[in-house]
Coordinates of C-alpha atoms in Angstrom, one line a residue:
X12 CA -45.6 -47.2 -15.5
X13 CA -44.9 -49.4 -12.5
X14 CA -41.8 -51.0 -14.1
X15 CA -40.6 -47.6 -15.2
X16 CA -40.7 -46.2 -11.6
X17 CA -39.2 -49.4 -10.2
X18 CA -36.3 -49.5 -12.6
X19 CA -35.7 -45.7 -12.1
X20 CA -35.5 -46.3 -8.3
X21 CA -33.1 -49.3 -8.8
X22 CA -30.9 -47.2 -11.0
X23 CA -30.7 -44.4 -8.4
X24 CA -29.9 -47.0 -5.7
X25 CA -27.2 -48.7 -7.7
X26 CA -25.6 -45.4 -8.7
X27 CA -25.6 -44.2 -5.1
X28 CA -24.1 -47.4 -3.9
X29 CA -21.5 -47.5 -6.6
X30 CA -20.5 -43.8 -5.9
X31 CA -20.2 -44.6 -2.2
X32 CA -17.9 -47.5 -2.8
X33 CA -15.8 -45.6 -5.3
X34 CA -15.6 -42.7 -2.7
X35 CA -14.0 -45.0 -0.1
X36 CA -11.8 -46.5 -2.7
X37 CA -10.6 -43.0 -3.7
X38 CA -10.0 -42.1 -0.1
X39 CA -7.8 -45.2 0.3
X40 CA -5.9 -44.3 -2.9
X41 CA -4.6 -41.0 -1.3
X42 CA -4.7 -41.9 2.4
X43 CA -2.7 -45.2 2.1
X44 CA 0.8 -44.5 3.3
X45 CA 2.1 -47.8 1.8
X46 CA 0.4 -47.3 -1.5
X47 CA -1.2 -50.7 -1.1
X48 CA -4.3 -49.6 -3.0
X49 CA -3.6 -49.4 -6.8
X50 CA -5.4 -47.2 -9.4
X51 CA -7.8 -49.1 -11.5
X52 CA -9.0 -48.5 -15.1
X53 CA -12.1 -50.4 -14.4
X54 CA -13.1 -47.9 -11.7
X55 CA -12.5 -45.1 -14.1
X56 CA -14.8 -46.8 -16.7
X57 CA -17.4 -47.3 -14.0
X58 CA -17.4 -43.6 -13.1
X59 CA -17.7 -42.7 -16.8
X60 CA -20.7 -45.0 -17.1
X61 CA -22.4 -43.3 -14.1
X62 CA -21.8 -39.9 -15.6
X63 CA -23.2 -41.0 -19.0
X64 CA -26.2 -42.5 -17.2
X65 CA -26.9 -39.4 -15.2
X66 CA -26.6 -37.2 -18.3
X67 CA -28.8 -39.5 -20.4
X68 CA -31.4 -39.7 -17.6
X69 CA -31.6 -35.9 -16.9
X70 CA -30.4 -34.0 -20.0
X71 CA -33.9 -32.7 -20.7
X72 CA -34.6 -31.5 -17.2
X73 CA -31.8 -31.6 -14.6
X74 CA -33.1 -32.2 -11.1
X75 CA -31.1 -31.1 -8.0
X76 CA -30.4 -34.7 -7.2
X77 CA -29.0 -35.3 -10.6
X78 CA -26.8 -32.2 -10.4
X79 CA -25.3 -33.3 -7.1
X80 CA -24.7 -36.8 -8.5
X81 CA -23.0 -35.4 -11.5
X82 CA -20.8 -33.2 -9.4
X83 CA -19.9 -36.1 -7.1
X84 CA -19.1 -38.2 -10.1
X85 CA -16.8 -35.5 -11.6
X86 CA -14.9 -35.3 -8.3
X87 CA -14.3 -39.1 -8.3
X88 CA -13.4 -39.0 -12.0
X89 CA -10.7 -36.4 -11.3
X90 CA -9.4 -38.2 -8.2
X91 CA -9.1 -41.6 -9.9
X92 CA -7.6 -40.1 -13.1
X93 CA -5.0 -38.2 -11.2
X94 CA -4.1 -41.3 -9.2
X95 CA -2.9 -42.8 -12.5
X96 CA -0.4 -40.0 -12.9
X97 CA 0.7 -38.7 -9.4
X98 CA -1.1 -39.8 -6.3
X99 CA -0.7 -36.6 -4.2
X100 CA -3.4 -34.6 -2.4
X101 CA -1.8 -31.3 -3.6
X102 CA -2.6 -32.1 -7.2
X103 CA -6.1 -33.1 -6.2
X104 CA -6.5 -29.8 -4.3
X105 CA -5.6 -27.8 -7.4
X106 CA -8.0 -29.9 -9.5
X107 CA -10.8 -29.2 -7.1
X108 CA -10.1 -25.5 -7.3
X109 CA -10.2 -25.7 -11.0
X110 CA -13.5 -27.7 -10.9
X111 CA -14.9 -25.0 -8.6
X112 CA -14.0 -22.2 -10.9
X113 CA -15.3 -24.1 -13.9
X114 CA -18.7 -24.8 -12.3
X115 CA -18.9 -21.3 -11.0
X116 CA -18.3 -19.8 -14.5
X117 CA -20.7 -22.4 -16.0
X118 CA -23.3 -21.3 -13.6
X119 CA -22.7 -17.6 -14.5
X120 CA -23.1 -18.6 -18.2
X121 CA -26.3 -20.5 -17.4
X122 CA -27.6 -17.4 -15.5
X123 CA -26.9 -15.2 -18.5
X124 CA -28.6 -17.6 -20.9
X125 CA -31.6 -18.0 -18.6
X126 CA -31.9 -14.2 -18.3
X127 CA -31.9 -13.8 -22.1
X128 CA -34.6 -16.5 -22.4
X129 CA -36.7 -14.9 -19.7
X130 CA -36.5 -11.5 -21.5
X131 CA -37.5 -13.2 -24.7
X132 CA -40.5 -14.7 -23.0
X133 CA -41.5 -11.4 -21.6
X134 CA -41.3 -9.8 -25.0
X135 CA -43.5 -12.5 -26.5
X136 CA -46.1 -12.1 -23.8
X137 CA -46.2 -8.3 -24.4
X138 CA -46.8 -8.9 -28.1
X139 CA -49.8 -11.3 -27.5
X140 CA -53.3 -9.9 -27.2
X141 CA -54.3 -9.2 -23.6
X142 CA -56.9 -11.9 -23.5
X143 CA -54.5 -14.6 -24.7
X144 CA -51.5 -13.7 -22.4
X145 CA -50.5 -16.4 -20.0
X146 CA -50.9 -15.5 -16.4
X147 CA -47.9 -17.5 -15.3
X148 CA -44.7 -15.6 -14.7
X149 CA -41.5 -16.8 -16.4
X150 CA -39.5 -19.1 -14.1
X151 CA -36.7 -18.0 -11.9
X152 CA -33.4 -19.1 -13.4
X153 CA -32.0 -19.8 -9.9
X154 CA -34.5 -22.4 -8.8
X155 CA -31.6 -24.9 -8.4
X156 CA -29.6 -24.2 -5.1
X157 CA -27.1 -26.8 -6.2
X158 CA -25.8 -24.3 -8.8
X159 CA -24.5 -22.2 -5.9
X160 CA -23.5 -25.0 -3.5
X161 CA -21.5 -27.2 -5.8
X162 CA -18.7 -24.7 -6.7
X163 CA -18.4 -23.8 -3.0
X164 CA -18.1 -27.4 -2.1
X165 CA -15.3 -27.9 -4.7
X166 CA -13.5 -24.9 -3.3
X167 CA -13.8 -25.9 0.3
X168 CA -12.6 -29.4 -0.5
X169 CA -9.6 -28.0 -2.3
X170 CA -8.7 -25.9 0.7
X171 CA -9.0 -28.9 3.0
X172 CA -6.7 -31.0 0.7
X173 CA -4.0 -28.4 0.6
X174 CA -4.2 -27.4 4.3
X175 CA -1.0 -29.4 5.1
X176 CA 1.1 -27.8 2.3
X177 CA 2.9 -24.5 2.1
X178 CA 4.6 -23.9 -1.2
X179 CA 5.0 -21.2 -3.8
X180 CA 1.7 -22.0 -5.4
X181 CA -0.6 -22.8 -2.4
X182 CA -1.5 -19.1 -2.1
X183 CA -3.1 -19.5 -5.6
X184 CA -5.4 -22.2 -4.3
X185 CA -6.7 -19.7 -1.7
X186 CA -7.1 -17.1 -4.4
X187 CA -9.0 -19.6 -6.5
X188 CA -11.4 -20.5 -3.7
X189 CA -11.8 -16.8 -2.9
X190 CA -12.8 -16.1 -6.5
X191 CA -15.3 -18.9 -6.3
X192 CA -16.9 -17.3 -3.2
X193 CA -16.9 -13.9 -4.8
X194 CA -18.5 -15.2 -8.0
X195 CA -21.2 -16.9 -6.0
X196 CA -21.7 -14.1 -3.6
X197 CA -22.3 -11.4 -6.3
X198 CA -25.2 -13.4 -7.8
X199 CA -27.8 -12.4 -5.1
X200 CA -28.0 -9.9 -2.3
X201 CA -28.5 -12.6 0.2
X202 CA -25.1 -14.1 -0.7
X203 CA -23.2 -10.9 0.2
X204 CA -21.3 -12.5 3.1
X205 CA -19.6 -14.7 0.6
X206 CA -18.2 -11.6 -1.1
X207 CA -16.8 -10.5 2.2
X208 CA -15.3 -13.9 2.8
X209 CA -13.9 -14.0 -0.7
X210 CA -12.2 -10.6 -0.3
X211 CA -10.6 -11.7 2.9
X212 CA -9.4 -14.8 1.1
X213 CA -7.8 -12.7 -1.6
X214 CA -5.8 -10.8 1.0
X215 CA -4.8 -14.0 2.7
X216 CA -3.6 -15.5 -0.5
X217 CA -1.5 -12.4 -1.2
X218 CA 0.1 -12.5 2.2
X219 CA 0.6 -16.3 2.0
X220 CA 2.5 -16.0 -1.3
X221 CA 4.6 -13.2 0.0
X222 CA 5.4 -15.0 3.3
X223 CA 6.6 -18.0 1.3
X224 CA 9.0 -15.8 -0.6
X225 CA 10.2 -14.3 2.6
X226 CA 10.9 -17.7 4.1
X227 CA 12.9 -18.7 1.1
X228 CA 15.1 -15.6 1.4
X229 CA 18.0 -16.4 3.8
X230 CA 19.6 -13.8 6.0
X231 CA 16.7 -11.4 6.0
X232 CA 15.9 -9.5 9.2
X233 CA 12.6 -10.0 10.9
X234 CA 11.9 -6.2 10.7
X235 CA 12.5 -6.2 7.0
X236 CA 9.9 -8.9 6.5
X237 CA 7.4 -7.0 8.5
X238 CA 8.0 -3.9 6.4
X239 CA 7.5 -5.9 3.1
X240 CA 4.2 -7.2 4.5
X241 CA 3.2 -3.7 5.5
X242 CA 4.0 -2.6 1.9
X243 CA 1.7 -5.3 0.5
X244 CA -1.1 -4.2 2.8
X245 CA -0.6 -0.6 1.8
X246 CA -0.8 -1.6 -1.8
X247 CA -4.1 -3.4 -1.2
X248 CA -5.4 -0.4 0.7
X249 CA -4.8 1.9 -2.3
X250 CA -6.2 -0.7 -4.7
X251 CA -9.5 -0.8 -2.8
X252 CA -9.7 3.0 -2.6
X253 CA -8.7 3.7 -6.3
X254 CA -10.8 0.9 -7.8
X255 CA -13.7 1.5 -5.4
X256 CA -16.2 2.6 -8.1
X257 CA -15.4 -0.5 -10.3
X258 CA -15.3 -2.9 -7.4
X259 CA -18.6 -1.5 -6.0
X260 CA -20.3 -2.1 -9.4
X261 CA -18.8 -5.6 -9.9
X262 CA -19.1 -7.0 -6.4
X263 CA -22.5 -5.4 -5.6
X264 CA -21.1 -3.6 -2.6
X265 CA -21.5 0.0 -1.5
X266 CA -18.7 2.4 -1.4
X267 CA -18.9 2.4 2.4
X268 CA -18.4 -1.4 2.4
X269 CA -15.4 -1.1 0.1
X270 CA -13.9 1.6 2.4
X271 CA -14.2 -0.8 5.4
X272 CA -11.8 -3.3 3.6
X273 CA -9.4 -0.5 2.7
X274 CA -9.5 0.8 6.3
X275 CA -8.8 -2.7 7.7
X276 CA -5.8 -3.1 5.5
X277 CA -4.6 0.3 6.6
X278 CA -4.9 -0.7 10.3
X279 CA -3.0 -4.0 9.6
X280 CA -0.3 -2.3 7.6
X281 CA 0.2 0.4 10.3
X282 CA 0.5 -2.2 13.0
X283 CA 3.0 -4.2 10.9
X284 CA 5.1 -1.1 10.1
X285 CA 5.2 0.1 13.7
X286 CA 6.0 -3.4 15.0
X287 CA 8.9 -3.6 12.5
X288 CA 10.5 -0.5 14.0
X289 CA 10.8 -2.5 17.3
X290 CA 12.8 -5.2 15.5
X291 CA 16.1 -5.5 13.7
X292 CA 16.0 -3.8 10.3
X293 CA 18.9 -4.2 7.9
X294 CA 17.9 -2.9 4.5
X295 CA 14.2 -1.9 4.7
X296 CA 14.4 1.7 6.1
X297 CA 13.8 3.4 2.8
X298 CA 10.9 1.1 1.9
X299 CA 9.5 1.6 5.4
X300 CA 9.7 5.4 5.0
X301 CA 7.8 5.3 1.6
X302 CA 5.2 2.9 3.0
X303 CA 4.7 5.0 6.1
X304 CA 4.4 8.1 4.0
X305 CA 1.6 6.5 2.0
X306 CA -0.2 5.4 5.1
X307 CA 0.0 8.9 6.6
X308 CA -1.2 10.3 3.3
X309 CA -4.1 7.8 3.3
X310 CA -5.2 8.9 6.8
X311 CA -5.1 12.6 5.9
X312 CA -7.0 12.1 2.7
X313 CA -9.7 10.2 4.6
X314 CA -10.0 13.2 6.9
X315 CA -10.4 15.7 4.0
X316 CA -14.0 16.6 2.9
X317 CA -15.3 13.8 5.1
X318 CA -19.1 13.9 5.4
X319 CA -18.9 12.9 9.1
X320 CA -16.9 15.7 10.7
X321 CA -16.1 13.7 13.8
X322 CA -14.6 10.8 11.8
X323 CA -12.7 13.3 9.6
X324 CA -11.0 14.7 12.7
X325 CA -10.3 11.2 14.0
X326 CA -8.5 10.3 10.7
X327 CA -6.3 13.4 11.1
X328 CA -5.3 12.4 14.6
X329 CA -4.6 8.8 13.3
X330 CA -2.4 10.2 10.5
X331 CA -0.3 12.1 13.0
X332 CA -0.1 9.1 15.3
X333 CA 1.1 7.1 12.3
X334 CA 3.7 9.8 11.5
X335 CA 4.9 9.8 15.1
X336 CA 5.2 6.0 15.1
X337 CA 7.3 5.7 12.0
X338 CA 9.9 8.3 12.8
X339 CA 12.6 5.6 13.0
X340 CA 12.5 5.3 9.2
X341 CA 13.5 9.0 8.8
X342 CA 16.8 8.7 10.5
X343 CA 18.7 8.3 7.3
X344 CA 17.2 11.2 5.5
X345 CA 19.4 14.2 4.9
X346 CA 17.1 16.6 6.7
X347 CA 16.9 14.6 9.9
X348 CA 20.6 14.1 9.9
X349 CA 21.1 17.8 9.6
X350 CA 18.6 18.6 12.3
X351 CA 20.2 16.0 14.6
X352 CA 23.7 17.3 13.9
X353 CA 24.5 21.0 13.3
X354 CA 20.9 22.2 14.0
X355 CA 20.6 20.0 17.2
X356 CA 20.6 23.0 19.6
X357 CA 17.7 24.5 17.6
X358 CA 15.6 21.4 17.5
X359 CA 12.9 22.7 19.8
X360 CA 12.9 26.1 18.1
X361 CA 12.5 24.4 14.7
X362 CA 9.7 22.3 16.1
X363 CA 8.0 25.5 17.4
X364 CA 8.4 27.2 14.0
X365 CA 6.9 24.1 12.3
X366 CA 4.0 24.1 14.8
X367 CA 3.4 27.8 14.0
X368 CA 3.2 27.1 10.3
X369 CA 0.8 24.2 10.9
X370 CA -1.3 26.4 13.1
X371 CA -1.7 29.3 10.6
X372 CA -2.4 27.2 7.5
X373 CA -5.9 27.7 6.0
X374 CA -7.0 24.1 6.6
X375 CA -10.7 24.8 6.3
X376 CA -10.4 26.2 2.8
X377 CA -8.5 23.0 1.9
X378 CA -11.2 20.7 3.1
X379 CA -10.0 19.7 6.5
X380 CA -11.3 20.6 9.9
X381 CA -8.9 23.0 11.5
X382 CA -9.3 21.9 15.1
X383 CA -7.2 18.7 14.9
X384 CA -4.3 20.6 13.2
X385 CA -4.4 23.3 16.0
X386 CA -4.3 20.6 18.7
X387 CA -1.4 18.8 17.0
X388 CA 0.5 22.1 16.5
X389 CA 0.1 22.8 20.3
X390 CA 1.7 19.4 21.1
X391 CA 4.7 19.4 18.7
X392 CA 7.0 21.6 20.8
X393 CA 6.2 19.6 23.9
X394 CA 7.1 16.4 22.1
X395 CA 10.4 18.0 21.0
X396 CA 11.2 19.0 24.6
X397 CA 10.3 15.6 26.1
X398 CA 12.4 13.8 23.4
X399 CA 15.6 15.7 24.4
X400 CA 15.5 16.3 28.2
X401 CA 19.3 16.0 28.5
X402 CA 20.0 18.8 26.0
X403 CA 19.6 22.3 27.5
X404 CA 19.5 25.2 25.1
X405 CA 17.8 28.1 26.9
X406 CA 17.2 30.3 23.7
X407 CA 15.5 27.4 21.9
X408 CA 13.3 26.7 24.9
X409 CA 12.4 30.4 25.2
X410 CA 11.2 30.3 21.6
X411 CA 8.9 27.4 22.5
X412 CA 7.6 29.4 25.5
X413 CA 7.0 32.4 23.2
X414 CA 5.0 30.0 20.9
X415 CA 2.6 29.1 23.7
X416 CA 2.2 32.8 24.6
X417 CA 1.2 33.3 21.0
X418 CA -1.4 30.5 21.3
X419 CA -2.8 32.1 24.5
X420 CA -3.1 35.4 22.8
X421 CA -4.6 34.1 19.6
X422 CA -7.1 31.8 21.2
X423 CA -7.7 34.0 24.2
X424 CA -6.9 31.0 26.5
X425 CA -4.7 32.0 29.3
X426 CA -4.0 28.3 30.2
X427 CA -1.6 28.1 27.2
X428 CA 0.7 30.4 29.2
X429 CA 1.0 27.7 31.9
X430 CA 3.1 25.7 29.4
X431 CA 5.3 28.8 29.0
X432 CA 5.6 29.1 32.7
X433 CA 6.6 25.5 33.0
X434 CA 9.2 25.9 30.3
X435 CA 10.6 29.0 32.0
X436 CA 10.7 27.2 35.4
X437 CA 12.6 24.4 33.7
X438 CA 15.1 26.9 32.3
X439 CA 15.6 28.5 35.7
X440 CA 16.0 25.2 37.5
X441 CA 18.6 23.9 35.0
X442 CA 20.4 27.2 35.1
X443 CA 20.5 27.2 39.0
X444 CA 21.9 23.6 38.8
X445 CA 24.6 24.6 36.4
X446 CA 25.5 27.6 38.5
X447 CA 26.0 25.5 41.6
X448 CA 23.1 27.1 43.5
X449 CA 22.1 24.2 45.8
X450 CA 20.0 26.1 48.3
X451 CA 16.4 24.8 48.2
X452 CA 14.9 28.2 48.0
X453 CA 16.3 28.7 44.6
X454 CA 14.3 25.8 43.3
X455 CA 11.1 26.2 45.3
X456 CA 10.6 29.9 44.8
X457 CA 10.0 29.7 41.0
X458 CA 7.5 26.9 41.6
X459 CA 5.7 28.9 44.2
X460 CA 5.6 32.0 42.0
X461 CA 4.3 29.8 39.1
X462 CA 1.5 28.5 41.3
X463 CA 0.6 32.1 42.3
X464 CA 0.5 33.0 38.7
X465 CA -2.0 30.2 38.0
X466 CA -4.1 31.3 41.1
X467 CA -4.2 34.8 39.8
X468 CA -5.2 34.3 36.2
X469 CA -7.0 30.9 36.0
X470 CA -10.6 31.6 34.9
X471 CA -12.0 28.6 36.8
X472 CA -10.5 29.7 40.1
X473 CA -11.9 33.2 39.7
X474 CA -15.5 31.9 40.0
X475 CA -17.2 32.9 43.3
X476 CA -17.8 29.3 44.3
X477 CA -14.1 28.6 44.1
X478 CA -13.1 31.4 46.4
X479 CA -12.2 29.1 49.3
X480 CA -10.1 26.9 47.1
X481 CA -8.4 29.9 45.5
X482 CA -7.5 31.2 49.0
X483 CA -6.1 27.9 50.2
X484 CA -4.0 27.3 47.1
X485 CA -2.6 30.8 47.4
X486 CA -1.7 30.2 51.0
X487 CA 0.0 27.0 49.9
X488 CA 2.0 28.7 47.2
X489 CA 3.0 31.6 49.6
X490 CA 3.9 29.1 52.3
X491 CA 6.1 27.2 49.8
X492 CA 8.0 30.4 49.0
X493 CA 8.4 31.7 52.6
X494 CA 8.5 28.4 54.5
X495 CA 11.3 26.6 52.7
X496 CA 14.0 29.2 53.8
X497 CA 12.6 29.0 57.3
X498 CA 13.1 25.2 57.3
X499 CA 16.4 25.0 55.5
X500 CA 18.3 28.0 57.1
X501 CA 17.6 27.7 60.8
X502 CA 20.7 29.6 61.8
X503 CA 20.3 32.4 59.3
X504 CA 16.9 34.1 59.6
X505 CA 17.7 36.9 57.2
X506 CA 16.4 35.1 54.1
X507 CA 13.2 33.9 55.7
X508 CA 12.7 37.3 57.3
X509 CA 13.2 39.1 54.0
X510 CA 10.8 36.8 52.2
X511 CA 8.2 37.2 54.9
X512 CA 8.5 41.0 55.0
X513 CA 8.2 41.2 51.2
X514 CA 5.1 38.9 51.4
X515 CA 3.6 41.2 54.1
X516 CA 4.2 44.3 52.0
X517 CA 2.6 42.5 49.0
X518 CA -0.4 41.5 51.1
X519 CA -0.9 45.1 52.4
X520 CA -0.4 46.8 49.0
X521 CA -2.5 44.2 47.0
X522 CA -5.1 43.7 49.8
X523 CA -4.6 39.9 49.7
X524 CA -5.3 38.1 52.9
X525 CA -3.2 35.0 52.1
X526 CA 0.0 37.0 51.6
X527 CA -0.6 38.9 54.9
X528 CA -1.5 35.8 57.0
X529 CA 1.4 33.6 55.7
X530 CA 3.9 36.5 55.7
X531 CA 3.0 37.5 59.3
X532 CA 3.0 33.9 60.5
X533 CA 6.3 33.1 59.0
X534 CA 7.8 36.4 60.3
X535 CA 6.7 35.7 63.9
X536 CA 7.9 32.1 63.8
X537 CA 11.2 33.2 62.4
X538 CA 11.6 35.9 65.1
X539 CA 10.8 33.6 68.0
X540 CA 13.1 30.9 66.6
X541 CA 16.0 33.3 66.2
X542 CA 15.4 34.5 69.8
X543 CA 15.6 30.9 71.0
X544 CA 18.8 30.3 69.0
X545 CA 20.2 33.6 70.4
X546 CA 19.3 32.6 74.0
X547 CA 20.9 29.1 73.7
X548 CA 24.1 30.6 72.1
X549 CA 24.3 33.5 74.6
X550 CA 22.8 32.5 78.0
X551 CA 23.4 35.8 79.7
X552 CA 21.4 37.7 77.1
X553 CA 18.1 35.9 78.1
X554 CA 17.9 38.3 81.1
X555 CA 18.0 41.3 78.8
X556 CA 15.4 39.7 76.5
X557 CA 13.1 38.8 79.4
X558 CA 13.4 42.3 80.8
X559 CA 12.6 43.8 77.4
X560 CA 9.6 41.5 76.9
X561 CA 8.4 42.3 80.4
X562 CA 8.6 46.1 79.8
X563 CA 6.8 45.6 76.4
X564 CA 4.0 43.6 77.9
X565 CA 3.5 46.1 80.7
X566 CA 3.3 48.9 78.1
X567 CA 0.8 46.9 76.0
X568 CA -1.4 46.2 79.1
X569 CA -1.3 49.9 80.2
X570 CA -2.0 51.1 76.7
X571 CA -4.9 48.7 76.2
X572 CA -6.4 49.7 79.6
X573 CA -6.3 53.4 78.9
X574 CA -7.4 53.2 75.2
X575 CA -9.6 50.1 75.2
X576 CA -12.4 51.7 73.1
X577 CA -10.1 53.1 70.4
X578 CA -8.2 49.8 70.2
X579 CA -11.4 47.8 69.9
X580 CA -12.7 50.1 67.2
X581 CA -9.4 49.8 65.4
X582 CA -9.5 46.0 65.5
X583 CA -13.1 46.0 64.4
X584 CA -12.2 48.3 61.5
X585 CA -9.4 46.0 60.3
X586 CA -11.6 42.9 60.7
X587 CA -14.2 44.5 58.4
X588 CA -11.4 45.5 55.9
X589 CA -9.9 42.0 55.8
X590 CA -13.3 40.5 55.0
X591 CA -13.4 42.7 51.8
X592 CA -9.9 41.7 50.8
X593 CA -9.2 39.1 48.1

């Protein structure tokens, strides 16, 4: 027994030492730039001897140490054997990936056989009498961690050896390593991160293979390459979604986890496709249009019948943002060419009609939340107007204004009419400019009237606590209407006088203090200013004006002295009346 243990220890020591020496030798075989180290048949025979010794020593019961020694020996055997043919790290990388796949499949087979054996043991125990049954549970078939570790080490070593190379087949090495990780990861729930890593590797291998083909294609535009990459990502997105039930069962992942990978590919493809539109594109517009359409469709399908209502609405918005971002790819379509050409003056009107159709569609009965579609419909005409600011077609713009009036009526939201007011103001300002009306009051009066409209109908400003703000904004709008003619037409007080008189009449008839205060103030300022102008232009008339004012003041003083009580009561009455006005 003593000699048996001693010889076993010496055998392990010698084998370890020999494997270490051969490892350094193998490293020199591939790292030597001058090829000074030559392959040796003797080394190959030595490795075969070690493998035979390990198998002979452990074939009845493999220990973890024996399995690692056997895997190490196989690695050295492959490295030395390949050095006899072609001493390149690329071939060694491929061989390591093959070894990793082989050991992973061998482990799966071992797992299957161990499971059958365990089931057979369980059946035998159930058939035995209760008092004769063994209390020991059948062993776990995965009591050897090396079965999981060895394939991963082969795959990792293969990736390291090929890290400096980029050829038409290097993507396959990444794919092989990814399949190893997936095969190991699906064995136990604790290994699930390996499945994630393997799926990422599968995508990387696909992109790497495609990138190599793109680099080998001369004369291709950068934008075309991005479109092709986006198409690949879109394909992977739909593969994940279509094959989700099968992948979930095979990989041991939930549908939600499969969806995450599909969503990540959708995000990457969307970014690539939108980035491509900012670069030169020679021949990929049609492919980009198809890819973009599939991405938009994917987003809309995610928003349909979504269990989480909030995420369903977010996906609808993302789909519309995607559609907005890929519009460049639609420029060659017949419909877009027709709209940009003969139907150009009616672009805003067509956008309003399209928005109306989107708004009235029965989205709820089709499985979508209707709120995002209504929001998008309300934005489409505005986008059409902003995209063509230099083109002025009043009828088309009036149709857009009518659409927002429809929205205000249908949703009982008066604030939609503010957009209509802004569109009408834009029409008036452009029309005044084309008519050559350069006086500032032509431009400020519509703005002031629009502000008064908002003050009159905005529900927030009608609240009692907003009464002071409402009054101040109304005075600001009235001052804008009446004050601009006063400042711009100093020598012609008729316009300012007419505006102020109309404002005073409106204040008295509507019982609005802001109109009365601003109108009266502007009227008095205008009168005094015109008197000053008149005095400076005609110096002799100042005596007549001074005499008239003197007589007026004397009459006022005499009247106030004789009718003091009636005037005081009259003033008090109007003060009380003004306090009750709007």
